[in-house]
Coordinates of C-alpha atoms in Angstrom, one line a residue:
Chain A
M1 CA -45.3 -12.8 26.2
S2 CA -41.6 -12.8 26.6
K3 CA -39.6 -15.9 25.8
R4 CA -36.3 -17.4 26.7
I5 CA -33.4 -17.3 24.3
D6 CA -30.6 -19.9 24.1
L7 CA -27.6 -19.5 21.8
V8 CA -25.9 -22.8 21.2
D9 CA -22.4 -23.0 19.7
L10 CA -23.1 -20.0 17.6
D11 CA -20.5 -19.1 14.9
I12 CA -21.1 -15.9 13.0
F13 CA -19.5 -15.3 9.6
Y14 CA -19.2 -12.4 7.2
G15 CA -18.3 -14.3 4.0
D16 CA -15.1 -16.3 4.8
F17 CA -14.4 -14.2 7.9
L18 CA -15.3 -15.8 11.2
A19 CA -16.4 -12.8 13.3
V20 CA -17.7 -14.6 16.4
E21 CA -16.8 -18.0 17.6
Q22 CA -18.7 -20.6 19.7
V23 CA -21.1 -18.5 21.7
T24 CA -23.3 -20.4 24.1
L25 CA -25.5 -18.5 26.5
T26 CA -29.0 -18.2 27.9
V27 CA -31.1 -15.1 28.1
N28 CA -33.9 -15.4 30.7
P29 CA -37.4 -14.1 30.1
R30 CA -38.5 -11.0 31.8
S31 CA -35.0 -9.8 32.5
V32 CA -32.4 -7.5 31.1
T33 CA -29.3 -9.0 29.7
A34 CA -26.4 -6.7 28.8
F35 CA -23.7 -7.5 26.3
I36 CA -20.5 -5.6 27.0
G37 CA -17.1 -5.6 25.5
P38 CA -14.6 -3.5 23.5
S39 CA -15.3 -2.5 19.9
G40 CA -15.0 -5.3 17.4
C41 CA -15.7 -8.1 19.9
G42 CA -18.8 -9.1 18.1
K43 CA -21.4 -8.2 20.6
S44 CA -23.6 -6.4 18.1
S45 CA -23.2 -9.3 15.6
V46 CA -24.5 -11.7 18.2
L47 CA -27.4 -9.4 19.0
R48 CA -28.3 -9.0 15.3
S49 CA -28.0 -12.8 14.7
I50 CA -30.8 -13.3 17.3
N51 CA -33.5 -11.7 15.0
R52 CA -31.7 -12.6 11.7
M53 CA -30.8 -9.0 10.9
H54 CA -27.3 -10.2 10.6
E55 CA -27.9 -12.1 7.4
L56 CA -29.0 -8.9 5.6
V57 CA -25.3 -8.1 5.1
P58 CA -24.4 -9.8 1.8
G59 CA -22.5 -13.0 2.4
A60 CA -23.2 -13.1 6.1
Y61 CA -24.4 -16.3 7.8
V62 CA -24.3 -18.2 11.1
T63 CA -23.9 -21.8 12.2
G64 CA -25.1 -23.2 15.4
E65 CA -28.5 -22.6 17.0
V66 CA -30.5 -19.6 18.2
L67 CA -33.5 -21.1 20.2
L68 CA -36.5 -19.0 21.1
D69 CA -38.3 -21.2 23.7
N70 CA -36.6 -24.2 22.1
E71 CA -37.7 -23.3 18.6
D72 CA -34.7 -22.7 16.3
V73 CA -34.8 -19.2 14.7
Y74 CA -32.7 -20.6 11.9
G75 CA -34.8 -23.7 11.3
V76 CA -35.4 -24.7 7.6
D77 CA -39.0 -23.7 7.5
V78 CA -38.7 -20.5 9.6
D79 CA -39.7 -17.3 7.9
P80 CA -37.2 -14.5 8.9
V81 CA -40.0 -12.0 8.5
L82 CA -41.9 -13.7 11.3
V83 CA -38.8 -13.9 13.4
R84 CA -38.4 -10.1 13.2
R85 CA -42.0 -9.6 14.1
T86 CA -41.5 -11.7 17.2
I87 CA -38.1 -10.3 18.2
G88 CA -38.2 -6.5 18.0
M89 CA -35.2 -4.3 17.7
V90 CA -34.1 -0.7 18.6
F91 CA -31.1 0.7 16.9
Q92 CA -28.1 2.8 17.9
R93 CA -29.4 5.9 16.1
P94 CA -33.0 6.8 16.4
N95 CA -34.5 5.9 13.0
P96 CA -38.2 6.9 12.9
F97 CA -39.6 7.0 9.4
P98 CA -39.1 10.6 8.4
T99 CA -42.2 10.9 6.1
M100 CA -44.5 9.5 8.7
S101 CA -46.3 11.2 11.6
I102 CA -45.7 10.0 15.2
Y103 CA -49.0 8.1 15.0
D104 CA -48.1 6.4 11.7
N105 CA -44.6 5.5 13.0
V106 CA -46.1 3.7 16.0
V107 CA -48.5 1.7 13.9
A108 CA -46.1 1.0 11.0
G109 CA -45.4 -2.5 12.1
L110 CA -49.1 -3.2 12.9
R111 CA -50.1 -2.1 9.4
L112 CA -47.7 -4.7 8.1
S113 CA -48.8 -7.7 10.1
K114 CA -52.6 -7.3 10.2
R115 CA -54.3 -5.2 7.7
R116 CA -57.7 -3.6 8.1
R117 CA -57.8 -2.8 11.7
R118 CA -60.4 -0.6 13.1
S119 CA -59.0 2.9 13.6
K120 CA -60.3 2.9 17.2
D121 CA -58.1 -0.2 17.9
L122 CA -55.2 1.6 16.3
D123 CA -55.8 4.7 18.5
D124 CA -55.7 2.4 21.6
V125 CA -52.4 0.8 20.4
V126 CA -50.8 4.2 19.8
E127 CA -51.8 5.5 23.2
R128 CA -50.7 2.2 25.0
S129 CA -47.4 2.0 23.1
L130 CA -46.5 5.7 23.6
R131 CA -47.5 5.4 27.3
S132 CA -45.3 2.3 27.7
A133 CA -42.5 4.2 26.0
N134 CA -43.0 7.1 28.4
L135 CA -43.6 9.4 25.5
W136 CA -47.4 9.9 25.7
A137 CA -47.4 12.9 27.9
E138 CA -45.0 14.8 25.7
V139 CA -46.6 14.1 22.3
K140 CA -50.3 13.4 23.0
D141 CA -51.4 16.7 21.4
R142 CA -49.3 16.3 18.3
V143 CA -49.3 12.7 17.2
D144 CA -50.1 13.7 13.7
R145 CA -46.9 15.7 13.4
P146 CA -43.8 14.2 11.8
G147 CA -41.8 11.9 14.0
A148 CA -38.6 13.5 12.7
G149 CA -39.5 16.8 14.5
L150 CA -38.9 15.3 18.0
S151 CA -35.7 15.5 19.9
G152 CA -33.2 12.7 19.7
G153 CA -34.2 11.1 23.0
Q154 CA -37.9 11.4 22.1
Q155 CA -37.2 9.9 18.7
Q156 CA -35.5 6.9 20.4
R157 CA -38.5 6.5 22.7
L158 CA -40.7 6.7 19.6
C159 CA -38.7 3.9 18.1
I160 CA -39.2 1.8 21.2
A161 CA -42.9 2.5 21.1
R162 CA -42.9 1.4 17.4
A163 CA -41.1 -1.8 18.4
I164 CA -43.4 -2.7 21.2
A165 CA -46.6 -1.8 19.4
I166 CA -46.4 -5.2 17.6
E167 CA -46.1 -6.9 21.0
P168 CA -42.9 -8.8 20.4
E169 CA -41.6 -11.5 22.7
V170 CA -38.1 -10.1 22.9
L171 CA -36.7 -6.6 22.6
L172 CA -33.1 -6.2 21.3
M173 CA -31.4 -2.9 21.9
D174 CA -28.2 -2.1 20.0
E175 CA -26.5 0.7 22.0
P176 CA -29.8 2.6 22.3
C177 CA -28.3 5.5 24.2
S178 CA -25.0 6.0 22.5
A179 CA -26.4 8.9 20.4
L180 CA -28.2 10.5 23.3
D181 CA -27.5 13.1 26.0
P182 CA -27.4 12.0 29.7
I183 CA -30.9 13.2 30.5
S184 CA -32.4 11.3 27.5
T185 CA -30.2 8.3 28.4
L186 CA -31.7 8.3 31.9
A187 CA -35.2 8.4 30.5
I188 CA -34.4 5.3 28.3
E189 CA -32.9 3.5 31.2
D190 CA -36.0 4.1 33.4
L191 CA -38.0 2.8 30.5
I192 CA -35.9 -0.4 30.3
H193 CA -36.6 -1.0 34.0
E194 CA -40.3 -0.8 33.3
L195 CA -40.3 -2.9 30.2
K196 CA -38.4 -5.8 31.7
D197 CA -41.6 -6.8 33.6
T198 CA -43.1 -7.6 30.2
Y199 CA -40.4 -8.3 27.8
T200 CA -37.1 -10.2 27.5
I201 CA -34.6 -7.5 26.8
V202 CA -31.1 -7.8 25.5
I203 CA -29.1 -4.6 25.4
V204 CA -25.7 -4.0 23.8
T205 CA -23.8 -1.2 25.5
H206 CA -20.4 0.4 25.5
N207 CA -21.2 2.0 28.7
M208 CA -20.3 -0.3 31.7
Q209 CA -22.1 1.9 34.2
Q210 CA -25.2 1.6 32.1
A211 CA -24.9 -2.2 32.0
A212 CA -24.5 -2.2 35.8
R213 CA -27.5 0.1 36.2
V214 CA -30.1 -1.6 33.9
S215 CA -29.2 -5.3 33.6
S216 CA -29.6 -8.4 35.9
T217 CA -27.3 -10.5 33.8
T218 CA -24.1 -9.4 32.0
A219 CA -22.2 -11.1 29.2
F220 CA -18.7 -10.0 28.5
F221 CA -17.3 -10.5 25.0
N222 CA -13.7 -9.9 24.0
V223 CA -11.4 -10.3 21.0
N224 CA -7.7 -11.0 21.2
A225 CA -6.6 -9.1 18.1
V226 CA -8.1 -7.5 15.0
G227 CA -8.9 -10.3 12.5
E228 CA -9.5 -12.9 15.1
P229 CA -13.0 -14.0 16.1
G230 CA -14.7 -12.5 19.1
R231 CA -15.6 -14.8 22.0
L232 CA -17.9 -14.9 24.9
I233 CA -15.5 -14.6 27.9
E234 CA -17.9 -14.7 30.8
I235 CA -21.6 -14.4 31.6
G236 CA -23.1 -14.1 35.0
E237 CA -25.2 -12.0 37.3
T238 CA -24.4 -8.4 36.8
S239 CA -23.3 -7.8 40.4
Q240 CA -21.0 -10.8 40.2
I241 CA -19.4 -9.7 36.8
F242 CA -18.7 -6.3 38.1
S243 CA -17.6 -7.1 41.7
N244 CA -16.2 -10.6 41.5
P245 CA -15.4 -11.7 37.9
R246 CA -14.1 -15.2 37.4
V247 CA -11.9 -14.4 34.5
K248 CA -8.9 -12.0 34.5
Q249 CA -9.9 -10.4 31.2
T250 CA -13.3 -9.5 32.5
E251 CA -11.8 -7.9 35.6
D252 CA -9.3 -5.9 33.5
Y253 CA -12.2 -4.6 31.3
V254 CA -14.7 -3.8 34.0
S255 CA -12.1 -2.1 36.1
G256 CA -11.2 0.1 33.2
R257 CA -7.7 -1.3 32.5
F258 CA -8.5 -1.6 28.7
G259 CA -11.3 -1.0 26.3
Chain B
M1 CA 2.1 44.8 22.4
T2 CA 1.7 43.8 18.7
A3 CA -1.6 42.8 17.2
V4 CA -1.4 39.1 16.5
L5 CA -4.7 38.8 14.7
S6 CA -4.4 41.6 12.2
G7 CA -3.9 40.7 8.5
Q8 CA -6.0 40.5 5.4
A9 CA -9.7 40.4 6.4
V10 CA -10.5 38.5 3.2
R11 CA -8.0 36.1 1.7
P12 CA -7.3 36.5 -2.0
G13 CA -7.9 32.8 -2.7
D14 CA -11.4 33.1 -1.3
R15 CA -12.1 36.1 -3.4
V16 CA -10.8 34.5 -6.6
F17 CA -12.8 31.3 -6.0
S18 CA -16.0 33.2 -5.2
G19 CA -15.5 35.3 -8.4
L20 CA -15.0 32.1 -10.5
S21 CA -18.0 30.4 -9.1
L22 CA -20.2 33.5 -9.6
A23 CA -18.9 33.7 -13.2
A24 CA -19.8 30.1 -13.9
G25 CA -23.3 30.6 -12.5
V26 CA -23.8 33.7 -14.5
L27 CA -22.5 32.0 -17.7
V28 CA -25.3 29.3 -17.4
L29 CA -27.9 32.0 -17.2
V30 CA -26.4 33.9 -20.1
V31 CA -26.4 30.8 -22.3
M32 CA -30.0 30.1 -21.5
A33 CA -31.0 33.6 -22.2
A34 CA -29.0 33.6 -25.5
I35 CA -30.7 30.5 -26.7
A36 CA -34.1 31.9 -25.9
V37 CA -33.4 35.2 -27.6
F38 CA -31.9 33.5 -30.6
L39 CA -34.9 31.3 -31.0
V40 CA -37.4 34.1 -30.7
W41 CA -35.5 36.4 -32.9
K42 CA -35.1 33.9 -35.7
A43 CA -38.7 32.6 -35.4
I44 CA -40.4 36.0 -35.7
P45 CA -40.0 36.5 -39.5
S46 CA -41.8 33.2 -40.3
L47 CA -44.4 33.6 -37.7
T48 CA -45.5 37.0 -39.1
T49 CA -45.8 35.4 -42.6
D50 CA -47.8 32.3 -41.5
S51 CA -51.2 32.4 -43.1
A52 CA -52.5 29.6 -40.8
N53 CA -52.8 29.3 -37.1
F54 CA -49.3 28.3 -35.9
F55 CA -50.7 26.2 -33.1
T56 CA -53.5 24.3 -34.8
E57 CA -52.4 24.0 -38.4
Q58 CA -51.5 20.4 -39.3
Q59 CA -49.7 21.1 -42.6
W60 CA -46.0 22.1 -42.8
L61 CA -45.5 24.2 -46.0
P62 CA -43.6 27.3 -44.9
D63 CA -41.9 27.9 -48.2
R64 CA -45.1 28.0 -50.2
D65 CA -46.7 31.3 -51.0
P66 CA -48.5 32.1 -48.8
P67 CA -46.8 30.0 -46.2
V68 CA -49.0 27.5 -44.4
F69 CA -47.6 25.7 -41.4
G70 CA -48.3 24.8 -37.8
I71 CA -47.1 22.6 -35.0
A72 CA -50.2 20.6 -34.2
V73 CA -48.8 17.4 -35.7
L74 CA -45.4 17.9 -34.2
A75 CA -46.7 18.6 -30.7
F76 CA -49.1 15.6 -31.0
G77 CA -46.3 13.2 -32.2
T78 CA -43.8 14.5 -29.7
V79 CA -46.1 14.3 -26.7
L80 CA -47.6 10.9 -27.7
T81 CA -44.3 9.1 -28.4
S82 CA -42.8 10.5 -25.2
L83 CA -45.8 9.4 -23.2
I84 CA -45.7 5.9 -24.6
A85 CA -42.0 5.8 -23.9
M86 CA -42.5 7.0 -20.3
G87 CA -45.4 4.5 -19.8
I88 CA -43.1 1.7 -20.7
A89 CA -39.7 2.8 -19.5
V90 CA -40.5 4.4 -16.1
P91 CA -42.0 1.3 -14.4
I92 CA -39.5 -1.1 -15.9
G93 CA -36.6 1.3 -15.1
F94 CA -37.7 1.6 -11.5
G95 CA -38.1 -2.2 -11.4
V96 CA -34.6 -2.8 -12.8
A97 CA -33.2 -0.2 -10.3
L98 CA -35.0 -1.8 -7.4
F99 CA -33.7 -5.2 -8.4
I100 CA -30.1 -3.9 -8.6
A101 CA -30.3 -2.1 -5.3
F102 CA -32.3 -4.5 -3.2
Y103 CA -32.9 -7.9 -4.7
G104 CA -29.9 -9.1 -6.8
N105 CA -26.9 -10.6 -5.2
R106 CA -23.8 -8.5 -5.5
R107 CA -22.3 -10.0 -8.6
V108 CA -25.5 -10.0 -10.6
S109 CA -26.3 -6.4 -9.5
T110 CA -22.8 -5.1 -10.4
A111 CA -23.0 -6.7 -13.9
L112 CA -26.5 -5.5 -14.5
G113 CA -25.7 -2.0 -13.3
F114 CA -22.7 -1.9 -15.5
T115 CA -24.7 -3.0 -18.5
V116 CA -27.4 -0.4 -17.8
D117 CA -24.8 2.3 -17.7
L118 CA -23.3 1.1 -21.0
L119 CA -26.7 1.1 -22.6
A120 CA -27.2 4.7 -21.5
A121 CA -24.1 5.7 -23.4
V122 CA -25.1 4.1 -26.7
P123 CA -25.6 6.9 -29.3
S124 CA -29.1 7.4 -30.5
I125 CA -28.3 6.7 -34.2
I126 CA -27.5 3.2 -33.2
F127 CA -30.8 2.8 -31.5
G128 CA -32.5 4.2 -34.5
L129 CA -30.8 1.8 -36.9
W130 CA -31.3 -1.1 -34.7
G131 CA -35.0 -0.1 -34.2
L132 CA -35.5 0.3 -37.9
Y133 CA -33.8 -2.9 -39.2
Y134 CA -34.0 -5.3 -36.3
F135 CA -36.7 -4.4 -33.8
M136 CA -39.4 -3.0 -36.0
P137 CA -40.1 -6.2 -38.0
R138 CA -40.1 -8.2 -34.8
I139 CA -42.6 -6.0 -33.0
V140 CA -45.1 -6.0 -35.9
P141 CA -46.9 -9.2 -34.6
F142 CA -47.5 -7.3 -31.3
A143 CA -48.9 -4.3 -33.1
E144 CA -51.1 -6.7 -35.1
W145 CA -52.3 -8.4 -32.0
L146 CA -53.1 -5.0 -30.5
S147 CA -55.2 -3.9 -33.4
T148 CA -56.9 -7.3 -33.8
Y149 CA -58.0 -7.8 -30.3
L150 CA -58.1 -4.3 -28.9
G151 CA -59.0 -2.6 -32.3
W152 CA -62.3 -1.5 -30.8
I153 CA -60.3 1.0 -28.9
P154 CA -59.8 3.8 -31.5
L155 CA -56.2 4.2 -30.3
F156 CA -55.3 0.7 -31.6
R157 CA -57.5 0.6 -34.7
N158 CA -55.6 -0.1 -37.9
D159 CA -57.4 0.2 -41.2
L160 CA -54.3 0.3 -43.3
E161 CA -53.0 -3.1 -42.1
I162 CA -49.5 -1.7 -42.2
Y163 CA -47.9 -1.8 -38.9
T164 CA -44.4 -0.3 -39.3
K165 CA -43.2 3.3 -38.9
S166 CA -45.9 4.1 -36.4
I167 CA -46.0 6.3 -33.3
L168 CA -46.2 3.1 -31.3
M169 CA -42.9 1.8 -32.8
A170 CA -41.2 5.1 -32.2
G171 CA -42.5 5.2 -28.6
V172 CA -41.3 1.7 -27.9
V173 CA -37.8 2.4 -29.2
L174 CA -37.7 5.6 -27.3
A175 CA -38.7 3.6 -24.2
I176 CA -35.7 1.4 -24.7
M177 CA -33.5 4.5 -25.2
I178 CA -34.6 6.2 -22.0
L179 CA -34.8 3.1 -19.9
P180 CA -31.1 3.1 -19.0
T181 CA -31.4 6.8 -18.0
V182 CA -34.4 6.3 -15.8
S183 CA -32.9 3.1 -14.3
A184 CA -29.3 4.4 -13.7
I185 CA -30.5 7.6 -11.9
S186 CA -33.2 5.9 -9.8
R187 CA -30.6 3.2 -8.9
E188 CA -28.3 5.9 -7.5
V189 CA -31.2 7.4 -5.6
F190 CA -32.2 4.0 -4.1
L191 CA -28.7 3.3 -3.0
Q192 CA -28.7 6.6 -1.1
V193 CA -31.5 5.4 1.2
P194 CA -29.9 5.2 4.7
R195 CA -29.4 1.7 6.0
A196 CA -31.0 2.8 9.2
Q197 CA -34.2 3.4 7.3
T198 CA -34.3 0.0 5.5
E199 CA -33.3 -1.8 8.7
A200 CA -36.0 0.0 10.7
A201 CA -38.6 -1.5 8.3
L202 CA -37.1 -4.9 8.2
A203 CA -36.8 -5.1 12.0
L204 CA -40.5 -4.5 12.2
G205 CA -41.1 -7.6 10.2
A206 CA -41.5 -6.0 6.8
T207 CA -41.0 -8.1 3.7
R208 CA -38.6 -6.7 1.2
W209 CA -41.4 -5.2 -0.9
E210 CA -43.0 -3.7 2.2
M211 CA -39.6 -2.3 3.2
I212 CA -39.3 -0.7 -0.2
R213 CA -42.7 0.9 0.1
M214 CA -42.1 1.9 3.7
S215 CA -38.7 3.4 3.7
V216 CA -37.3 3.5 0.1
F217 CA -40.1 5.2 -1.8
P218 CA -40.8 8.0 0.6
F219 CA -37.1 8.8 0.8
S220 CA -36.5 8.5 -2.9
R221 CA -39.6 10.2 -4.3
P222 CA -37.8 13.4 -5.5
G223 CA -35.1 11.4 -7.1
M224 CA -37.5 9.2 -8.8
V225 CA -39.3 12.2 -10.2
S226 CA -36.0 13.5 -11.5
A227 CA -35.1 10.2 -13.1
A228 CA -38.5 10.1 -14.9
M229 CA -38.2 13.7 -16.0
L230 CA -34.7 13.3 -17.3
G231 CA -35.9 10.3 -19.3
L232 CA -38.8 12.4 -20.6
G233 CA -36.4 15.2 -21.5
R234 CA -34.4 12.8 -23.6
A235 CA -37.5 11.4 -25.2
L236 CA -38.9 14.8 -26.1
G237 CA -35.7 16.0 -27.7
E238 CA -34.7 12.7 -29.4
T239 CA -34.0 13.4 -33.1
I240 CA -32.3 10.8 -35.1
A241 CA -33.9 7.6 -33.9
V242 CA -37.4 9.1 -34.3
A243 CA -36.5 10.6 -37.7
L244 CA -35.6 7.1 -38.9
L245 CA -38.5 5.4 -37.3
L246 CA -41.5 7.6 -38.2
S247 CA -42.8 8.1 -41.7
A248 CA -43.4 11.8 -41.7
I249 CA -47.0 12.3 -42.4
F250 CA -48.5 15.7 -41.5
E251 CA -51.8 14.6 -40.1
I252 CA -52.9 14.0 -36.6
N253 CA -53.8 10.3 -36.4
W254 CA -54.9 8.7 -33.1
A255 CA -54.4 5.3 -34.5
I256 CA -51.0 4.7 -33.0
T257 CA -50.2 1.4 -34.8
E258 CA -50.7 3.0 -38.3
P259 CA -47.7 4.6 -40.0
G260 CA -47.4 8.3 -39.5
G261 CA -46.6 11.0 -36.9
N262 CA -43.8 13.4 -36.6
T263 CA -42.0 15.2 -33.8
F264 CA -40.4 18.6 -33.3
A265 CA -36.8 17.3 -33.3
A266 CA -37.2 14.8 -36.1
N267 CA -39.0 17.4 -38.3
I268 CA -36.2 19.9 -37.8
A269 CA -33.6 17.3 -38.7
L270 CA -35.5 16.1 -41.8
K271 CA -36.6 19.5 -43.2
W272 CA -33.6 21.7 -42.4
G273 CA -31.6 20.8 -45.5
E274 CA -34.3 21.4 -48.0
A275 CA -35.8 24.5 -46.4
A276 CA -35.5 28.0 -47.7
D277 CA -35.2 31.1 -45.5
N278 CA -38.8 31.1 -44.3
G279 CA -38.7 27.4 -43.9
R280 CA -35.7 27.6 -41.6
S281 CA -37.3 30.3 -39.6
A282 CA -40.4 28.2 -39.3
L283 CA -38.3 25.2 -38.1
I284 CA -36.7 27.5 -35.5
A285 CA -40.1 28.5 -34.3
A286 CA -40.9 24.8 -33.9
G287 CA -37.6 24.5 -31.9
L288 CA -38.7 27.3 -29.7
V289 CA -41.9 25.4 -28.8
L290 CA -39.9 22.3 -28.0
F291 CA -37.6 24.5 -25.8
L292 CA -40.6 25.8 -24.0
I293 CA -42.1 22.4 -23.5
T294 CA -38.9 20.9 -22.0
L295 CA -38.6 24.0 -19.8
A296 CA -42.1 23.5 -18.6
V297 CA -41.5 19.8 -17.9
N298 CA -38.4 20.6 -15.9
M299 CA -40.2 23.3 -13.9
I300 CA -43.1 20.9 -13.1
A301 CA -40.5 18.3 -12.0
R302 CA -38.8 20.9 -9.7
W303 CA -42.2 21.8 -8.3
I304 CA -43.0 18.2 -7.5
I305 CA -39.7 17.7 -5.9
A306 CA -40.0 20.9 -3.8
R307 CA -43.4 19.9 -2.5
H308 CA -41.7 16.8 -0.9
E309 CA -38.6 18.6 0.2
E310 CA -39.7 19.0 3.9
Y311 CA -39.0 15.3 4.4
T312 CA -35.6 15.0 2.8

């Protein structure tokens, strides 16, 4: 489990609008890579193009390559549904299925991919996934209750459990803590630390301290002006990006001079 | 020191507005009650003269002496045509709405949605005329096919070998009439599903149909029930189209491809002009039953919606 991602000359379009231009970068397996940058720089678009969620917006498409262990995610005979089963995603706002119990939320993806599992197996998956998401202790007595009854932070961990229940190779996180309070944020960050031993993780964050805390590699994106495409400015080890950036823009951003 | 916070505790604007909205709410109840009282009041004279059982009698002769009339045929025709219409229009209407909301590209969806809305606004007399002169002759082969190959089912047997002006025809035309209603409302409901929910399913590797089952249907169920019930309401109360399409025969006939059948609304429209005092009173009694049926349908719909409310 866990694969490497290479973006090669990636251009991202919304209709005629070029939103992100010429991104080339590598995400190493079993590590956490953070995408940082000001609003509108295209970091979320890049993230969503990795598991082909981007193309769900009408008129949206990409050119260039997204390679998952050298296999192009946008290849002609690639099924986007399988791409999304392999590359899991956690969203900005916790979005458990409101009509489903905690249990059913966790196994929702499994019920899609492989029908007719024995319920004993499912029970194991639920416990393992909830344990991995550091949620088991809090919900083990009420897994049959609606997932929507949990707190925001618990809901987000439930969404992480749901994403890892189908054992993806990669986990994409789109500002997973921006709707959470500091305590819940800390819980998620601890979780990311544990998950990186198993998964390739890419996290988009507005919070530079968070990037510094959780990631080993940081990519800084920027945009010159509204209406121009976003660009990858610099990527490197997180400690280097924050202490000794090579590019002036990065230094201005991480030192809080703009953004 | 002067008190800076003292003033009017309640602002006049608030008071006026709350009075107006209360009045509007009360008005609706008053109108409802007035309708019910009117129907009961006007129906009583004929009901006391009826020499037959009002609920089981099939004939409709309220102006004869003694009067003999009952709603059995009307209830049968109304319920059956509406059920046929629902059976056809609800699945197709949901399908069209799903296509518009989730499958079609933007241009096709906009055009189709616009057309559906236009169709919903077509007056029912147009549907009736179109059904009578255009649609009916063209659907006869279908009715023939049904009675030839499925004639062993009593519902589709046709001993008369006449296939027009049947309950099936009226049901199919009603289906076309209520299709836009069902489709337009359920489309609005589907479009309300939060993107976060649809994306959650897709990101788990759901196909589009799996996504619809996983996040769209659970979220939309109350709205889908409302859409179906509003369609049913229109089908139950539809007058002109059905009056044109059915040959009013006062006999319960389960063979739905044979001519015959009648409904509450169509019967009232057809009989009102020629009816004498007792006849009119009897028609109002029939109207009262229709009123109660639609009321019951709406209450059942509300109940179904309320049962699912905890999730919305």
